[in-house]
Every structure is written in C-alpha cells, then in structure tokens.
Amino acid sequence: MANGAGRVDLDGKPIKPMTICMIGAGGFIGSHLCEKLMTETPHKVLALDVYNDKIKHLLEPDTAEWKDRIQFHRINIKHDSRLEGLVKMADLTINLAAICTPADYNTRPLDTIYSNFIDALPVVKYCSENNKRLIHFSTCEVYGKTIGSFLPKDHPLREDPSFYVLKEDVSPCIFGSIEKQRWSYACAKQLIERLVYAEGAENGLEFTIVRPFNWIGPRMDFIPGIDGPSEGVPRVLACFSNNLLRREPLKLVDGGESQRTFIYIKDAIEAILLMIENPERANGHIFNVGNPNNEVTVRQLAEMMTEVYAKVSGEGAIESPTVDVSSKEFYGEGYDDSDKRIPDMTIINRQLGWNPKTSLWDLLESTLTYQHRTYAEAVKKATSKPVAS
C-alpha cells in the first residue's frame, strides 16, 4: 500500500510522489499527518519541529519500510537560516506551527501574536518567492462571534442557520474589543490569512488555507504535570481528560453554555490528504474542516466524557462530576468567547467530495481509551507522591 502504485487523484490522474516540508510536524496534527503519509502514500516528508516525541515511533530505525521517506530537522522557525533551503527542497510546504491554547491568548498575547503572525511571515515569503505551494493552517477562531450572538437572547432569528453557520466565503470575522485579549490569536491568524490570500492574488502563490474546528484524538495537547507544564491549561478536551484522570470535577467556564463541534482527527486528516493530492481542486480555497453533526454545549461534552470515561476506565463517576467557574477565575482578565461554531461544509464537499464519518461518542471513546491507557498510571503515581512542604 505504501508504495502508492496505481494511486490516482479525484480526477483519475496518477498521483506523483512529492516532497513535503512540514513545519510543526511534531505536534498533534503533524504526527497524525506524518503517519498517514508514511503508511498510505509514497510521499517524502521533511519534518520540522522543536520536539519529536509524538513522531518518535515513525523515526525509529526499525521502521525500515519508510525510513528513507521521513527526515526530522530540529528547527525553531523563529530564527533558523535553514528554513528557506528546506522549503526550496520540497514541492509543498504545510505550516502547522502555532500557539493555539486559549489560556495563552490572554496571558501571553505578545507570544501569541508573534508566533501566529510574525513567525509565519518568512514561510509565506519563501513559498511565494520560490514558487512553492503552501497549505497554511489557520483556525475556526477567525470567524470570532456569530452574527446571531448580537441578537437578544430570545430572538427567533437566533435559530436561523444563516445567523450562525460559518461559511468560508461569506461569513464576517467578528472580534471583541481590544481589551479582550482572547482575540489576539484570532486576529493574528486572520491577518496571516489575508496575507496568504494577497500573495495569491498579487504574486500567484498557490495556497490552500485550512480552518480546523476542534480536532480531537490521541496525542492531543498534554496532561499538566505529566507531559506538560504543571500550571499549563490545555484546551477543553485535555482539560476535561486531566480532571477525569485525577478524579476531580470538570470545570465549566461560565456554566459551559458555549457550543462547539468536534471532529475526529483521523477524519480530518483524510481531508488534508485530499488537499495535498488534489492541488487543482484545493488551490486558492479556504476550507472549513469540522463535523457539524457533532455539536454540543461544553456542559453536554463534560457529561458525555464523564459517562464515556467511566465505561473505558471501569471506575464509577465521582459524586459531583462538574463544578462551575467564572472565565475570569479560569482564564484571567480579558477573556471573551465565541458562542457557537458550526462549520458550513458546502465548499469542501463540492471541491473534494469529503464528509466526516465519526460520531462524537465514538471519537470520545477512542480518545479517552488512549488517554486512560497512556496516562492513568502516571497520574496515579503523581497524585500519590507526598508533596514537599
């Protein structure tokens, strides 16, 4: 299968093996994309990152079947003169590098803006100057708040999809005021999108922009104090996993009323592979990649995760499974939120014929089984250690 013999694109044309420069290859999404490229395609990957723990299994000497097709380069793109040379060696660059943890948007707004805008500039420039194709990872946060969120709470139009479904080509990007630093991330991501788009319009850059909507699965984020900083606050799924592993109540920020959609990482990676291998259909497009069928409030997510975790761990739920906290208490001053995030799927469906398959229950079961298997023992050890006074 991996030799790719006889593989054709959506238009029936043979797919030629290519070299892909993947920036941020050692992260959650990068690790799953590298796996897919190694096991199912003939493509070669130049894997760039500061860490490689999540792709170690692909770099081991005994994975001989693809050892010539993946090379790890330990690079921080902020200040590394090797970056342009690696972009030049490849046919396609995929940029996954970002600070993308909401807890950081408030507390580290400068890092957030620099990492998502300034550090991405050379990547765009090198692709444009060397006529290399770019797949740039953005975020569903660029949509900000829905139009419907500005209507009175009981307004009937709040139920009208045209007031909340997010469309790549028509929905506006609506952010909070400047003092709400939560939007530092979305704003930086929006500006780099505009820059990529402008490079396409003015200089002919071949680009695709991806807007992920809450991709979920094994190797996502970190568990504080185990494989991440003790004081770190990862995204909602890892936060809740951490609470479940430690048998603590799940913290619901402002009552957990925000609505989100979640998609299984393996479904999302299928979409990315279609973009990689169908440039004629993907170039010049912005794609939502999410699953509108898996919509829940954060409170409902907490309830489902509690139920699923009890099943996979064989341990009953704790007496008070959730606790309400204010956003100020949890994230600090300057937090704001988007109310609803439902992706419109028309464009990706039309261009790539792609649809997500995995239900929310199934993706939670798969992810929490992994979390339990990977972390339960380590957490037990960490929590049973006497704390030095």
mmCIF file of C-alpha atoms in Angstrom:
data_model
loop_
_atom_site.group_PDB
_atom_site.id
_atom_site.type_symbol
_atom_site.label_atom_id
_atom_site.label_comp_id
_atom_site.label_asym_id
_atom_site.label_seq_id
_atom_site.Cartn_x
_atom_site.Cartn_y
_atom_site.Cartn_z
ATOM 1 C CA MET A 1 0.000 0.000 0.000
ATOM 2 C CA ALA A 2 2.745 2.441 0.975
ATOM 3 C CA ASN A 3 4.463 2.311 -2.405
ATOM 4 C CA GLY A 4 1.460 4.137 -3.830
ATOM 5 C CA ALA A 5 1.394 2.125 -7.040
ATOM 6 C CA GLY A 6 -1.632 2.978 -9.142
ATOM 7 C CA ARG A 7 -2.902 5.738 -6.849
ATOM 8 C CA VAL A 8 -4.977 8.370 -8.661
ATOM 9 C CA ASP A 9 -6.432 11.741 -7.659
ATOM 10 C CA LEU A 10 -10.130 12.716 -7.696
ATOM 11 C CA ASP A 11 -9.929 13.365 -11.454
ATOM 12 C CA GLY A 12 -8.400 9.965 -12.186
ATOM 13 C CA LYS A 13 -4.884 11.313 -12.819
ATOM 14 C CA PRO A 14 -1.902 9.402 -11.382
ATOM 15 C CA ILE A 15 -0.525 10.946 -8.168
ATOM 16 C CA LYS A 16 3.185 11.674 -8.446
ATOM 17 C CA PRO A 17 5.334 11.201 -5.316
ATOM 18 C CA MET A 18 6.202 14.586 -3.792
ATOM 19 C CA THR A 19 8.420 16.024 -1.074
ATOM 20 C CA ILE A 20 6.554 17.847 1.681
ATOM 21 C CA CYS A 21 8.161 20.325 4.079
ATOM 22 C CA MET A 22 6.003 20.054 7.211
ATOM 23 C CA ILE A 23 6.517 22.781 9.813
ATOM 24 C CA GLY A 24 5.175 21.719 13.201
ATOM 25 C CA ALA A 25 5.360 18.025 12.255
ATOM 26 C CA GLY A 26 5.932 17.004 15.879
ATOM 27 C CA GLY A 27 2.576 18.304 17.126
ATOM 28 C CA PHE A 28 -0.811 16.609 17.449
ATOM 29 C CA ILE A 29 -1.986 17.202 13.866
ATOM 30 C CA GLY A 30 1.500 16.818 12.363
ATOM 31 C CA SER A 31 2.037 13.427 13.972
ATOM 32 C CA HIS A 32 -1.207 12.031 12.536
ATOM 33 C CA LEU A 33 -0.496 13.542 9.116
ATOM 34 C CA CYS A 34 3.046 12.075 9.073
ATOM 35 C CA GLU A 35 1.607 8.657 9.992
ATOM 36 C CA LYS A 36 -0.917 8.826 7.168
ATOM 37 C CA LEU A 37 1.703 9.946 4.624
ATOM 38 C CA MET A 38 4.118 7.177 5.646
ATOM 39 C CA THR A 39 1.626 4.309 5.736
ATOM 40 C CA GLU A 40 -0.592 5.183 2.757
ATOM 41 C CA THR A 41 1.381 7.252 0.266
ATOM 42 C CA PRO A 42 4.792 7.321 -1.448
ATOM 43 C CA HIS A 43 5.462 10.945 -0.443
ATOM 44 C CA LYS A 44 8.581 12.101 1.378
ATOM 45 C CA VAL A 45 8.385 14.330 4.487
ATOM 46 C CA LEU A 46 10.916 16.844 5.779
ATOM 47 C CA ALA A 47 9.582 17.018 9.345
ATOM 48 C CA LEU A 48 10.458 20.319 11.078
ATOM 49 C CA ASP A 49 9.832 20.925 14.768
ATOM 50 C CA VAL A 50 11.466 21.666 18.095
ATOM 51 C CA TYR A 51 10.218 18.354 19.582
ATOM 52 C CA ASN A 52 9.713 14.942 18.041
ATOM 53 C CA ASP A 53 8.187 12.890 20.895
ATOM 54 C CA LYS A 54 4.871 12.431 19.073
ATOM 55 C CA ILE A 55 6.561 11.132 15.887
ATOM 56 C CA LYS A 56 9.345 9.114 17.565
ATOM 57 C CA HIS A 57 7.622 5.871 16.520
ATOM 58 C CA LEU A 58 7.969 6.934 12.860
ATOM 59 C CA LEU A 59 11.663 7.773 13.227
ATOM 60 C CA GLU A 60 12.786 4.539 14.937
ATOM 61 C CA PRO A 61 15.462 2.650 12.964
ATOM 62 C CA ASP A 62 13.269 -0.477 12.766
ATOM 63 C CA THR A 63 10.569 1.305 10.724
ATOM 64 C CA ALA A 64 12.704 0.452 7.727
ATOM 65 C CA GLU A 65 9.833 0.462 5.287
ATOM 66 C CA TRP A 66 9.727 4.296 5.236
ATOM 67 C CA LYS A 67 12.978 5.347 6.906
ATOM 68 C CA ASP A 68 14.176 6.973 3.670
ATOM 69 C CA ARG A 69 10.962 8.962 3.344
ATOM 70 C CA ILE A 70 10.937 10.913 6.612
ATOM 71 C CA GLN A 71 13.711 13.162 7.915
ATOM 72 C CA PHE A 72 13.452 15.052 11.174
ATOM 73 C CA HIS A 73 15.027 18.529 11.341
ATOM 74 C CA ARG A 74 15.131 20.077 14.828
ATOM 75 C CA ILE A 75 14.334 23.668 13.934
ATOM 76 C CA ASN A 76 12.720 26.630 15.612
ATOM 77 C CA ILE A 77 11.423 28.616 12.639
ATOM 78 C CA LYS A 78 11.786 31.892 14.565
ATOM 79 C CA HIS A 79 15.500 32.141 13.804
ATOM 80 C CA ASP A 80 16.880 29.411 11.611
ATOM 81 C CA SER A 81 18.681 30.081 8.356
ATOM 82 C CA ARG A 82 17.987 26.507 7.177
ATOM 83 C CA LEU A 83 14.273 27.165 6.719
ATOM 84 C CA GLU A 84 14.392 28.587 3.186
ATOM 85 C CA GLY A 85 16.628 25.752 1.958
ATOM 86 C CA LEU A 86 14.140 23.158 3.247
ATOM 87 C CA VAL A 87 11.194 24.981 1.636
ATOM 88 C CA LYS A 88 13.170 25.010 -1.650
ATOM 89 C CA MET A 89 13.837 21.250 -1.420
ATOM 90 C CA ALA A 90 10.122 20.498 -1.184
ATOM 91 C CA ASP A 91 7.228 20.659 -3.659
ATOM 92 C CA LEU A 92 4.757 21.669 -0.968
ATOM 93 C CA THR A 93 5.073 23.320 2.456
ATOM 94 C CA ILE A 94 2.497 22.689 5.182
ATOM 95 C CA ASN A 95 2.627 25.154 8.080
ATOM 96 C CA LEU A 96 1.152 23.823 11.314
ATOM 97 C CA ALA A 97 3.275 25.866 13.730
ATOM 98 C CA ALA A 98 1.214 27.940 16.188
ATOM 99 C CA ILE A 99 0.457 28.791 19.782
ATOM 100 C CA CYS A 100 -3.118 27.552 19.883
ATOM 101 C CA THR A 101 -4.173 27.221 23.514
ATOM 102 C CA PRO A 102 -6.881 29.677 24.626
ATOM 103 C CA ALA A 103 -5.339 30.020 28.087
ATOM 104 C CA ASP A 104 -2.288 31.612 26.429
ATOM 105 C CA TYR A 105 -4.196 34.188 24.354
ATOM 106 C CA ASN A 106 -4.885 36.275 27.473
ATOM 107 C CA THR A 107 -1.775 35.637 29.492
ATOM 108 C CA ARG A 108 0.774 35.592 26.634
ATOM 109 C CA PRO A 109 -0.784 37.844 23.995
ATOM 110 C CA LEU A 110 2.586 39.001 22.641
ATOM 111 C CA ASP A 111 3.869 35.447 22.162
ATOM 112 C CA THR A 112 0.527 34.563 20.607
ATOM 113 C CA ILE A 113 0.674 37.400 18.066
ATOM 114 C CA TYR A 114 4.355 36.855 17.245
ATOM 115 C CA SER A 115 4.027 33.091 16.896
ATOM 116 C CA ASN A 116 0.922 33.173 14.707
ATOM 117 C CA PHE A 117 1.717 36.199 12.538
ATOM 118 C CA ILE A 118 5.365 37.329 12.618
ATOM 119 C CA ASP A 119 6.878 33.811 12.687
ATOM 120 C CA ALA A 120 4.664 32.689 9.804
ATOM 121 C CA LEU A 121 5.747 35.562 7.519
ATOM 122 C CA PRO A 122 9.041 34.027 6.283
ATOM 123 C CA VAL A 123 7.248 30.762 5.439
ATOM 124 C CA VAL A 124 4.766 32.592 3.211
ATOM 125 C CA LYS A 125 7.546 34.699 1.679
ATOM 126 C CA TYR A 126 9.788 31.699 0.869
ATOM 127 C CA CYS A 127 6.898 29.791 -0.731
ATOM 128 C CA SER A 128 5.909 32.812 -2.821
ATOM 129 C CA GLU A 129 9.454 33.701 -3.943
ATOM 130 C CA ASN A 130 10.350 30.105 -4.832
ATOM 131 C CA ASN A 131 7.000 29.246 -6.479
ATOM 132 C CA LYS A 132 6.206 26.539 -3.924
ATOM 133 C CA ARG A 133 2.716 25.519 -2.954
ATOM 134 C CA LEU A 134 1.592 26.302 0.626
ATOM 135 C CA ILE A 135 -1.069 24.687 2.808
ATOM 136 C CA HIS A 136 -1.451 27.059 5.741
ATOM 137 C CA PHE A 137 -3.276 26.016 8.904
ATOM 138 C CA SER A 138 -5.490 28.746 10.302
ATOM 139 C CA THR A 139 -8.347 28.300 12.797
ATOM 140 C CA CYS A 140 -12.135 28.470 13.114
ATOM 141 C CA GLU A 141 -11.447 31.264 15.634
ATOM 142 C CA VAL A 142 -11.020 33.683 12.695
ATOM 143 C CA TYR A 143 -14.820 33.798 12.472
ATOM 144 C CA GLY A 144 -14.979 35.173 16.033
ATOM 145 C CA LYS A 145 -18.556 35.613 17.200
ATOM 146 C CA THR A 146 -21.645 34.735 15.168
ATOM 147 C CA ILE A 147 -23.979 37.424 13.842
ATOM 148 C CA GLY A 148 -26.720 35.757 15.898
ATOM 149 C CA SER A 149 -24.870 36.338 19.159
ATOM 150 C CA PHE A 150 -25.663 40.063 18.880
ATOM 151 C CA LEU A 151 -29.422 39.443 18.804
ATOM 152 C CA PRO A 152 -31.500 39.437 22.020
ATOM 153 C CA LYS A 153 -31.359 36.043 23.823
ATOM 154 C CA ASP A 154 -34.910 35.007 22.879
ATOM 155 C CA HIS A 155 -34.873 36.370 19.317
ATOM 156 C CA PRO A 156 -36.307 33.816 16.821
ATOM 157 C CA LEU A 157 -33.551 34.581 14.269
ATOM 158 C CA ARG A 158 -31.013 33.056 16.658
ATOM 159 C CA GLU A 159 -32.402 29.716 15.445
ATOM 160 C CA ASP A 160 -31.911 30.644 11.776
ATOM 161 C CA PRO A 161 -28.776 28.924 10.383
ATOM 162 C CA SER A 162 -27.893 31.958 8.275
ATOM 163 C CA PHE A 163 -27.200 33.787 11.565
ATOM 164 C CA TYR A 164 -24.762 31.227 12.959
ATOM 165 C CA VAL A 165 -23.459 28.704 10.355
ATOM 166 C CA LEU A 166 -19.924 29.774 9.386
ATOM 167 C CA LYS A 167 -19.163 29.976 5.649
ATOM 168 C CA GLU A 168 -15.637 30.460 4.315
ATOM 169 C CA ASP A 169 -16.607 32.854 1.527
ATOM 170 C CA VAL A 170 -19.325 34.990 3.132
ATOM 171 C CA SER A 171 -19.235 34.966 6.952
ATOM 172 C CA PRO A 172 -17.682 38.078 8.507
ATOM 173 C CA CYS A 173 -14.902 37.884 11.117
ATOM 174 C CA ILE A 174 -16.301 39.493 14.289
ATOM 175 C CA PHE A 175 -13.981 40.033 17.254
ATOM 176 C CA GLY A 176 -14.429 41.621 20.677
ATOM 177 C CA SER A 177 -12.870 44.897 21.795
ATOM 178 C CA ILE A 178 -9.086 45.340 22.018
ATOM 179 C CA GLU A 179 -9.042 44.867 25.789
ATOM 180 C CA LYS A 180 -10.470 41.392 25.270
ATOM 181 C CA GLN A 181 -7.074 39.861 24.581
ATOM 182 C CA ARG A 182 -8.578 36.448 23.840
ATOM 183 C CA TRP A 183 -8.911 37.729 20.259
ATOM 184 C CA SER A 184 -5.151 38.313 19.864
ATOM 185 C CA TYR A 185 -4.907 34.796 18.409
ATOM 186 C CA ALA A 186 -7.835 35.085 16.013
ATOM 187 C CA CYS A 187 -6.693 38.495 14.833
ATOM 188 C CA ALA A 188 -3.117 37.312 14.135
ATOM 189 C CA LYS A 189 -4.491 34.261 12.319
ATOM 190 C CA GLN A 190 -6.863 36.409 10.265
ATOM 191 C CA LEU A 191 -4.076 38.766 9.220
ATOM 192 C CA ILE A 192 -1.814 35.926 8.052
ATOM 193 C CA GLU A 193 -4.771 34.508 6.077
ATOM 194 C CA ARG A 194 -5.226 37.886 4.405
ATOM 195 C CA LEU A 195 -1.512 37.994 3.619
ATOM 196 C CA VAL A 196 -1.529 34.478 2.107
ATOM 197 C CA TYR A 197 -4.603 35.397 0.065
ATOM 198 C CA ALA A 198 -2.934 38.630 -1.113
ATOM 199 C CA GLU A 199 0.236 36.723 -2.140
ATOM 200 C CA GLY A 200 -2.048 34.519 -4.223
ATOM 201 C CA ALA A 201 -3.811 37.473 -5.816
ATOM 202 C CA GLU A 202 -0.714 39.628 -6.469
ATOM 203 C CA ASN A 203 2.116 37.140 -6.913
ATOM 204 C CA GLY A 204 0.399 33.929 -7.962
ATOM 205 C CA LEU A 205 1.177 31.943 -4.765
ATOM 206 C CA GLU A 206 -0.576 28.562 -4.906
ATOM 207 C CA PHE A 207 -2.189 28.224 -1.491
ATOM 208 C CA THR A 208 -4.823 26.393 0.489
ATOM 209 C CA ILE A 209 -5.996 27.631 3.904
ATOM 210 C CA VAL A 210 -7.395 25.167 6.446
ATOM 211 C CA ARG A 211 -9.730 26.261 9.247
ATOM 212 C CA PRO A 212 -9.903 23.406 11.776
ATOM 213 C CA PHE A 213 -12.955 23.128 14.028
ATOM 214 C CA ASN A 214 -11.879 21.347 17.239
ATOM 215 C CA TRP A 215 -9.942 18.315 16.030
ATOM 216 C CA ILE A 216 -9.874 15.609 18.686
ATOM 217 C CA GLY A 217 -7.930 12.389 19.166
ATOM 218 C CA PRO A 218 -4.944 10.590 20.659
ATOM 219 C CA ARG A 219 -1.787 12.689 21.288
ATOM 220 C CA MET A 220 -3.791 15.892 21.587
ATOM 221 C CA ASP A 221 -2.340 18.604 23.816
ATOM 222 C CA PHE A 222 -0.786 17.476 27.093
ATOM 223 C CA ILE A 223 -1.678 16.358 30.585
ATOM 224 C CA PRO A 224 -0.391 19.005 33.037
ATOM 225 C CA GLY A 225 2.410 17.747 35.261
ATOM 226 C CA ILE A 226 2.796 14.528 33.254
ATOM 227 C CA ASP A 227 3.891 15.542 29.744
ATOM 228 C CA GLY A 228 3.299 19.269 30.000
ATOM 229 C CA PRO A 229 3.782 22.099 32.489
ATOM 230 C CA SER A 230 2.051 21.603 35.872
ATOM 231 C CA GLU A 231 0.489 25.050 35.682
ATOM 232 C CA GLY A 232 -0.442 24.640 31.998
ATOM 233 C CA VAL A 233 -4.061 24.868 30.864
ATOM 234 C CA PRO A 234 -4.593 22.846 27.675
ATOM 235 C CA ARG A 235 -7.728 23.009 25.514
ATOM 236 C CA VAL A 236 -11.113 21.811 26.703
ATOM 237 C CA LEU A 237 -10.789 18.112 25.836
ATOM 238 C CA ALA A 238 -7.387 17.689 27.505
ATOM 239 C CA CYS A 239 -8.532 19.827 30.450
ATOM 240 C CA PHE A 240 -11.505 17.525 30.992
ATOM 241 C CA SER A 241 -9.354 14.396 30.437
ATOM 242 C CA ASN A 242 -6.944 15.667 33.075
ATOM 243 C CA ASN A 243 -9.816 16.136 35.550
ATOM 244 C CA LEU A 244 -11.203 12.671 34.802
ATOM 245 C CA LEU A 245 -7.794 11.012 35.226
ATOM 246 C CA ARG A 246 -7.332 12.778 38.569
ATOM 247 C CA ARG A 247 -10.937 12.093 39.634
ATOM 248 C CA GLU A 248 -11.593 15.822 40.013
ATOM 249 C CA PRO A 249 -14.761 17.685 38.982
ATOM 250 C CA LEU A 250 -14.737 19.057 35.410
ATOM 251 C CA LYS A 251 -14.585 22.858 35.461
ATOM 252 C CA LEU A 252 -17.318 24.510 33.397
ATOM 253 C CA VAL A 253 -16.350 28.043 32.446
ATOM 254 C CA ASP A 254 -19.334 30.415 32.708
ATOM 255 C CA GLY A 255 -21.712 27.475 33.011
ATOM 256 C CA GLY A 256 -20.404 25.606 29.943
ATOM 257 C CA GLU A 257 -23.017 27.240 27.712
ATOM 258 C CA SER A 258 -20.726 27.779 24.674
ATOM 259 C CA GLN A 259 -21.475 25.441 21.794
ATOM 260 C CA ARG A 260 -18.778 23.606 19.868
ATOM 261 C CA THR A 261 -18.500 20.953 17.186
ATOM 262 C CA PHE A 262 -15.851 18.231 17.457
ATOM 263 C CA ILE A 263 -14.283 16.120 14.722
ATOM 264 C CA TYR A 264 -12.117 13.011 14.959
ATOM 265 C CA ILE A 265 -8.514 13.635 13.931
ATOM 266 C CA LYS A 266 -8.496 10.665 11.523
ATOM 267 C CA ASP A 267 -11.500 12.067 9.591
ATOM 268 C CA ALA A 268 -9.824 15.490 9.415
ATOM 269 C CA ILE A 269 -6.531 14.010 8.147
ATOM 270 C CA GLU A 270 -8.426 12.346 5.271
ATOM 271 C CA ALA A 271 -9.497 15.853 4.206
ATOM 272 C CA ILE A 272 -5.907 17.148 4.368
ATOM 273 C CA LEU A 273 -4.623 14.261 2.255
ATOM 274 C CA LEU A 274 -7.240 15.119 -0.379
ATOM 275 C CA MET A 275 -5.963 18.728 -0.389
ATOM 276 C CA ILE A 276 -2.334 17.575 -0.695
ATOM 277 C CA GLU A 277 -3.067 15.247 -3.607
ATOM 278 C CA ASN A 278 -5.628 17.368 -5.484
ATOM 279 C CA PRO A 279 -3.923 20.755 -5.902
ATOM 280 C CA GLU A 280 -6.093 21.753 -8.853
ATOM 281 C CA ARG A 281 -9.202 21.400 -6.705
ATOM 282 C CA ALA A 282 -7.688 22.801 -3.493
ATOM 283 C CA ASN A 283 -5.572 25.754 -4.651
ATOM 284 C CA GLY A 284 -6.999 29.200 -3.941
ATOM 285 C CA HIS A 285 -9.535 27.815 -1.466
ATOM 286 C CA ILE A 286 -10.185 28.227 2.239
ATOM 287 C CA PHE A 287 -11.668 25.076 3.768
ATOM 288 C CA ASN A 288 -13.622 24.556 6.981
ATOM 289 C CA VAL A 289 -12.686 21.127 8.339
ATOM 290 C CA GLY A 290 -15.117 20.105 11.058
ATOM 291 C CA ASN A 291 -18.152 17.969 11.791
ATOM 292 C CA PRO A 292 -21.416 19.929 12.083
ATOM 293 C CA ASN A 293 -23.204 16.747 13.253
ATOM 294 C CA ASN A 294 -21.137 16.585 16.454
ATOM 295 C CA GLU A 295 -22.460 19.747 18.078
ATOM 296 C CA VAL A 296 -22.727 20.013 21.868
ATOM 297 C CA THR A 297 -22.534 22.616 24.611
ATOM 298 C CA VAL A 298 -19.392 22.369 26.722
ATOM 299 C CA ARG A 299 -21.641 21.214 29.591
ATOM 300 C CA GLN A 300 -23.025 18.366 27.449
ATOM 301 C CA LEU A 301 -19.460 17.473 26.430
ATOM 302 C CA ALA A 302 -18.494 17.228 30.117
ATOM 303 C CA GLU A 303 -21.448 14.928 30.818
ATOM 304 C CA MET A 304 -20.648 12.691 27.834
ATOM 305 C CA MET A 305 -16.961 12.496 28.699
ATOM 306 C CA THR A 306 -17.785 11.562 32.302
ATOM 307 C CA GLU A 307 -20.013 8.748 31.042
ATOM 308 C CA VAL A 308 -17.523 7.515 28.407
ATOM 309 C CA TYR A 309 -14.595 7.641 30.840
ATOM 310 C CA ALA A 310 -16.497 5.618 33.437
ATOM 311 C CA LYS A 311 -17.030 2.996 30.722
ATOM 312 C CA VAL A 312 -13.409 2.843 29.448
ATOM 313 C CA SER A 313 -11.756 3.031 32.879
ATOM 314 C CA GLY A 314 -14.183 0.782 34.724
ATOM 315 C CA GLU A 315 -14.292 3.384 37.518
ATOM 316 C CA GLY A 316 -17.576 4.965 38.549
ATOM 317 C CA ALA A 317 -18.012 8.742 38.202
ATOM 318 C CA ILE A 318 -17.250 10.934 41.234
ATOM 319 C CA GLU A 319 -20.120 12.337 43.288
ATOM 320 C CA SER A 320 -20.081 15.896 41.849
ATOM 321 C CA PRO A 321 -18.761 15.442 38.292
ATOM 322 C CA THR A 322 -18.796 19.164 37.340
ATOM 323 C CA VAL A 323 -18.160 22.500 39.011
ATOM 324 C CA ASP A 324 -18.913 25.985 37.637
ATOM 325 C CA VAL A 325 -16.139 28.593 37.470
ATOM 326 C CA SER A 326 -16.115 32.106 36.032
ATOM 327 C CA SER A 327 -13.993 32.815 32.942
ATOM 328 C CA LYS A 328 -12.125 35.494 34.895
ATOM 329 C CA GLU A 329 -11.201 32.924 37.539
ATOM 330 C CA PHE A 330 -10.189 30.313 34.950
ATOM 331 C CA TYR A 331 -8.540 32.361 32.175
ATOM 332 C CA GLY A 332 -7.820 35.698 33.871
ATOM 333 C CA GLU A 333 -8.809 39.216 32.861
ATOM 334 C CA GLY A 334 -9.600 39.933 29.217
ATOM 335 C CA TYR A 335 -11.284 36.638 28.312
ATOM 336 C CA ASP A 336 -14.144 36.568 25.843
ATOM 337 C CA ASP A 337 -15.713 33.712 23.923
ATOM 338 C CA SER A 338 -17.457 32.778 20.725
ATOM 339 C CA ASP A 339 -20.948 31.445 21.295
ATOM 340 C CA LYS A 340 -21.343 28.821 18.601
ATOM 341 C CA ARG A 341 -19.069 27.248 15.992
ATOM 342 C CA ILE A 342 -20.868 25.337 13.271
ATOM 343 C CA PRO A 343 -18.917 24.887 10.017
ATOM 344 C CA ASP A 344 -20.654 25.088 6.664
ATOM 345 C CA MET A 345 -19.411 22.130 4.586
ATOM 346 C CA THR A 346 -20.521 23.187 1.091
ATOM 347 C CA ILE A 347 -17.114 24.165 -0.332
ATOM 348 C CA ILE A 348 -15.082 21.180 0.900
ATOM 349 C CA ASN A 349 -17.874 18.889 -0.198
ATOM 350 C CA ARG A 350 -18.013 20.391 -3.676
ATOM 351 C CA GLN A 351 -14.243 20.604 -4.220
ATOM 352 C CA LEU A 352 -13.046 17.405 -2.532
ATOM 353 C CA GLY A 353 -16.180 15.295 -2.019
ATOM 354 C CA TRP A 354 -15.252 14.963 1.667
ATOM 355 C CA ASN A 355 -17.514 14.298 4.625
ATOM 356 C CA PRO A 356 -16.596 13.403 8.234
ATOM 357 C CA LYS A 357 -17.750 9.981 9.461
ATOM 358 C CA THR A 358 -17.069 9.505 13.191
ATOM 359 C CA SER A 359 -19.758 10.265 15.784
ATOM 360 C CA LEU A 360 -18.971 12.247 18.913
ATOM 361 C CA TRP A 361 -19.481 9.219 21.166
ATOM 362 C CA ASP A 362 -17.079 7.085 19.086
ATOM 363 C CA LEU A 363 -14.364 9.737 18.904
ATOM 364 C CA LEU A 364 -14.601 10.328 22.677
ATOM 365 C CA GLU A 365 -14.402 6.605 23.330
ATOM 366 C CA SER A 366 -11.307 6.224 21.140
ATOM 367 C CA THR A 367 -9.600 9.315 22.609
ATOM 368 C CA LEU A 368 -10.386 8.559 26.253
ATOM 369 C CA THR A 369 -9.305 4.930 25.858
ATOM 370 C CA TYR A 370 -5.958 6.275 24.638
ATOM 371 C CA GLN A 371 -5.765 8.857 27.453
ATOM 372 C CA HIS A 372 -6.561 6.223 30.084
ATOM 373 C CA ARG A 373 -4.052 3.717 28.678
ATOM 374 C CA THR A 374 -1.319 6.346 28.315
ATOM 375 C CA TYR A 375 -1.732 8.427 31.451
ATOM 376 C CA ALA A 376 -3.766 6.679 34.184
ATOM 377 C CA GLU A 377 -0.759 5.018 35.859
ATOM 378 C CA ALA A 378 1.421 8.138 35.652
ATOM 379 C CA VAL A 379 -1.328 10.294 37.156
ATOM 380 C CA LYS A 380 -1.894 7.796 39.996
ATOM 381 C CA LYS A 381 1.841 7.878 40.773
ATOM 382 C CA ALA A 382 1.978 11.674 40.604
ATOM 383 C CA THR A 383 -1.047 12.181 42.838
ATOM 384 C CA SER A 384 0.052 9.626 45.458
ATOM 385 C CA LYS A 385 3.515 11.240 45.922
ATOM 386 C CA PRO A 386 3.862 13.161 49.198
ATOM 387 C CA VAL A 387 4.197 16.845 48.423
ATOM 388 C CA ALA A 388 7.288 18.517 49.836
ATOM 389 C CA SER A 389 6.280 21.317 52.167
#
